[in-house]
mmCIF file of C-alpha atoms and ligand atoms in Angstrom:
data_model
loop_
_atom_site.group_PDB
_atom_site.id
_atom_site.type_symbol
_atom_site.label_atom_id
_atom_site.label_comp_id
_atom_site.label_asym_id
_atom_site.label_seq_id
_atom_site.Cartn_x
_atom_site.Cartn_y
_atom_site.Cartn_z
ATOM 1 C CA UNK A 1 88.217 82.621 97.744
ATOM 2 C CA UNK A 2 88.806 86.270 97.040
ATOM 3 C CA UNK A 3 92.029 85.632 95.185
ATOM 4 C CA UNK A 4 89.899 83.836 92.611
ATOM 5 C CA UNK A 5 88.448 87.134 91.458
ATOM 6 C CA UNK A 6 89.502 88.000 87.960
ATOM 7 C CA UNK A 7 89.586 91.561 86.718
ATOM 8 C CA UNK A 8 89.306 93.367 83.400
ATOM 9 C CA UNK A 9 90.849 96.784 83.908
ATOM 10 C CA UNK A 10 89.872 99.613 81.591
ATOM 11 C CA UNK A 11 92.451 101.264 79.355
ATOM 12 C CA UNK A 12 92.959 104.430 81.427
ATOM 13 C CA UNK A 13 94.037 102.413 84.476
ATOM 14 C CA UNK A 14 97.288 100.780 83.367
ATOM 15 C CA UNK A 15 99.212 101.275 86.608
ATOM 16 C CA UNK A 16 96.353 99.832 88.586
ATOM 17 C CA UNK A 17 96.322 96.767 86.323
ATOM 18 C CA UNK A 18 100.032 96.173 87.011
ATOM 19 C CA UNK A 19 99.436 96.408 90.731
ATOM 20 C CA UNK A 20 96.593 93.917 90.644
ATOM 21 C CA UNK A 21 98.920 91.547 88.795
ATOM 22 C CA UNK A 22 101.664 92.163 91.367
ATOM 23 C CA UNK A 23 99.164 91.118 93.994
ATOM 24 C CA UNK A 24 98.676 87.925 92.002
ATOM 25 C CA UNK A 25 95.305 88.684 90.434
ATOM 26 C CA UNK A 26 94.501 87.525 86.929
ATOM 27 C CA UNK A 27 93.998 90.915 85.294
ATOM 28 C CA UNK A 28 93.159 91.594 81.679
ATOM 29 C CA UNK A 29 94.484 94.904 80.396
ATOM 30 C CA UNK A 30 95.022 96.469 76.977
ATOM 31 C CA UNK A 31 95.807 100.128 76.462
ATOM 32 C CA UNK A 32 93.729 100.406 73.298
ATOM 33 C CA UNK A 33 90.353 98.787 73.673
ATOM 34 C CA UNK A 34 86.741 99.758 73.082
ATOM 35 C CA UNK A 35 84.287 99.486 75.989
ATOM 36 C CA UNK A 36 82.220 96.962 74.058
ATOM 37 C CA UNK A 37 85.283 94.735 73.561
ATOM 38 C CA UNK A 38 86.239 94.992 77.221
ATOM 39 C CA UNK A 39 82.690 94.042 78.064
ATOM 40 C CA UNK A 40 82.667 90.939 75.880
ATOM 41 C CA UNK A 41 86.036 89.790 77.280
ATOM 42 C CA UNK A 42 84.812 90.308 80.839
ATOM 43 C CA UNK A 43 81.671 88.364 80.066
ATOM 44 C CA UNK A 44 83.316 85.406 78.353
ATOM 45 C CA UNK A 45 86.169 85.166 80.903
ATOM 46 C CA UNK A 46 84.071 85.875 83.981
ATOM 47 C CA UNK A 47 85.915 89.049 84.946
ATOM 48 C CA UNK A 48 84.984 92.077 87.029
ATOM 49 C CA UNK A 49 85.325 95.296 85.035
ATOM 50 C CA UNK A 50 87.260 98.036 86.830
ATOM 51 C CA UNK A 51 86.752 101.369 85.127
ATOM 52 C CA UNK A 52 86.401 105.115 85.315
ATOM 53 C CA UNK A 53 84.466 105.286 82.059
ATOM 54 C CA UNK A 54 80.949 106.603 82.597
ATOM 55 C CA UNK A 55 79.750 104.490 79.708
ATOM 56 C CA UNK A 56 79.587 101.654 82.206
ATOM 57 C CA UNK A 57 77.212 103.598 84.461
ATOM 58 C CA UNK A 58 74.644 104.098 81.742
ATOM 59 C CA UNK A 59 73.242 100.632 81.221
ATOM 60 C CA UNK A 60 72.692 97.458 83.162
ATOM 61 C CA UNK A 61 75.447 95.069 82.103
ATOM 62 C CA UNK A 62 75.650 91.297 82.465
ATOM 63 C CA UNK A 63 78.995 91.468 84.313
ATOM 64 C CA UNK A 64 80.003 93.066 87.626
ATOM 65 C CA UNK A 65 81.205 96.642 87.110
ATOM 66 C CA UNK A 66 83.353 98.418 89.676
ATOM 67 C CA UNK A 67 83.250 102.112 88.834
ATOM 68 C CA UNK A 68 86.067 103.944 90.593
ATOM 69 C CA UNK A 69 85.408 107.372 92.080
ATOM 70 C CA UNK A 70 88.980 108.244 93.008
ATOM 71 C CA UNK A 71 91.998 109.286 90.960
ATOM 72 C CA UNK A 72 95.121 108.119 92.762
ATOM 73 C CA UNK A 73 96.509 104.616 92.622
ATOM 74 C CA UNK A 74 96.436 104.293 96.425
ATOM 75 C CA UNK A 75 92.786 105.265 96.712
ATOM 76 C CA UNK A 76 91.788 103.131 93.758
ATOM 77 C CA UNK A 77 93.382 100.054 95.304
ATOM 78 C CA UNK A 78 91.492 100.791 98.504
ATOM 79 C CA UNK A 79 88.254 101.140 96.554
ATOM 80 C CA UNK A 80 88.798 97.706 95.057
ATOM 81 C CA UNK A 81 89.791 96.290 98.440
ATOM 82 C CA UNK A 82 86.601 97.677 99.906
ATOM 83 C CA UNK A 83 84.378 95.862 97.425
ATOM 84 C CA UNK A 84 86.524 92.786 96.756
ATOM 85 C CA UNK A 85 88.905 92.340 99.719
ATOM 86 C CA UNK A 86 92.357 91.844 98.237
ATOM 87 C CA UNK A 87 94.364 88.838 99.357
ATOM 88 C CA UNK A 88 98.097 89.293 99.489
ATOM 89 C CA UNK A 89 99.235 85.686 99.788
ATOM 90 C CA UNK A 90 99.607 85.320 96.030
ATOM 91 C CA UNK A 91 101.641 88.488 95.635
ATOM 92 C CA UNK A 92 104.515 88.336 93.148
ATOM 93 C CA UNK A 93 103.327 85.071 91.588
ATOM 94 C CA UNK A 94 102.230 86.782 88.370
ATOM 95 C CA UNK A 95 104.080 88.808 85.761
ATOM 96 C CA UNK A 96 102.931 92.447 85.957
ATOM 97 C CA UNK A 97 103.859 92.951 82.293
ATOM 98 C CA UNK A 98 101.878 90.181 80.629
ATOM 99 C CA UNK A 99 99.630 88.656 83.331
ATOM 100 C CA UNK A 100 101.057 85.120 83.144
ATOM 101 C CA UNK A 101 102.323 83.042 86.051
ATOM 102 C CA UNK A 102 105.934 83.196 87.166
ATOM 103 C CA UNK A 103 107.830 80.082 88.176
ATOM 104 C CA UNK A 104 111.006 79.553 90.237
ATOM 105 C CA UNK A 105 114.142 79.113 88.110
ATOM 106 C CA UNK A 106 117.587 77.693 88.871
ATOM 107 C CA UNK A 107 120.001 80.474 89.569
ATOM 108 C CA UNK A 108 122.674 79.050 87.260
ATOM 109 C CA UNK A 109 120.262 79.049 84.325
ATOM 110 C CA UNK A 110 119.695 82.766 84.340
ATOM 111 C CA UNK A 111 123.234 83.935 85.050
ATOM 112 C CA UNK A 112 123.580 85.773 81.735
ATOM 113 C CA UNK A 113 120.128 87.291 81.960
ATOM 114 C CA UNK A 114 120.453 89.440 85.077
ATOM 115 C CA UNK A 115 122.976 92.088 86.118
ATOM 116 C CA UNK A 116 126.067 90.616 87.752
ATOM 117 C CA UNK A 117 125.421 92.422 91.017
ATOM 118 C CA UNK A 118 121.915 91.018 91.194
ATOM 119 C CA UNK A 119 123.210 87.522 90.470
ATOM 120 C CA UNK A 120 125.768 87.768 93.269
ATOM 121 C CA UNK A 121 123.397 89.160 95.866
ATOM 122 C CA UNK A 122 120.240 87.098 95.307
ATOM 123 C CA UNK A 123 119.464 83.400 95.567
ATOM 124 C CA UNK A 124 115.831 83.162 94.607
ATOM 125 C CA UNK A 125 114.702 83.958 91.058
ATOM 126 C CA UNK A 126 111.387 83.639 89.280
ATOM 127 C CA UNK A 127 110.742 83.808 85.569
ATOM 128 C CA UNK A 128 107.581 84.583 83.625
ATOM 129 C CA UNK A 129 106.504 81.490 81.715
ATOM 130 C CA UNK A 130 105.299 83.632 78.822
ATOM 131 C CA UNK A 131 107.536 86.667 78.264
ATOM 132 C CA UNK A 132 110.626 85.322 80.044
ATOM 133 C CA UNK A 133 111.101 88.354 82.282
ATOM 134 C CA UNK A 134 113.069 87.503 85.412
ATOM 135 C CA UNK A 135 112.077 88.643 88.882
ATOM 136 C CA UNK A 136 113.860 88.510 92.181
ATOM 137 C CA UNK A 137 113.121 89.679 95.684
ATOM 138 C CA UNK A 138 114.996 92.847 95.035
ATOM 139 C CA UNK A 139 114.178 96.489 95.008
ATOM 140 C CA UNK A 140 110.884 96.315 93.196
ATOM 141 C CA UNK A 141 109.039 93.858 95.459
ATOM 142 C CA UNK A 142 110.324 95.658 98.553
ATOM 143 C CA UNK A 143 109.031 98.954 97.253
ATOM 144 C CA UNK A 144 105.802 97.207 96.426
ATOM 145 C CA UNK A 145 105.508 95.735 99.914
ATOM 146 C CA UNK A 146 106.169 99.125 101.459
ATOM 147 C CA UNK A 147 103.505 100.626 99.261
ATOM 148 C CA UNK A 148 100.957 97.970 100.173
ATOM 149 C CA UNK A 149 101.662 98.512 103.854
ATOM 150 C CA UNK A 150 101.356 102.250 103.427
ATOM 151 C CA UNK A 151 97.860 101.934 102.034
ATOM 152 C CA UNK A 152 96.844 99.521 104.764
ATOM 153 C CA UNK A 153 96.779 96.298 102.758
ATOM 154 C CA UNK A 154 98.545 94.085 105.236
ATOM 155 C CA UNK A 155 100.635 91.232 103.939
HETATM 156 ZN ZN1 ZN B 1 105.508 88.078 81.469
#
């Protein structure tokens, strides 16, 4: 049940947070947050803290802390995968912007909301239930898949 892991990603790791969400993981992220606040959110929501802040090395904390030793997105994803093997079967089921679930939408309903070319060339659309952002199996997911393959996270 690895996909059940929930993460709380520290403020300096915004890109990583988006990627965890792309993979379908429930990931808390705010770009302005104090360590103590992150800690209390992780504790009350049962999340694993992912951080590069040495503050989290200094004390024993009541939540799991994954301190990252690497600096690139690729290596950081592999570090997480090493400790908490990442499942890819939920990929693209979560909005990378706001962390809420996406749901399939009728193509006709979103006609005015996507570029005409995209509307003509795609059949399957998903929409975030919270922020309304629309996703399709277009350029972004393909780039994402290629990236995941490149770093050895097989789909
Ligand atoms: Zn959203």
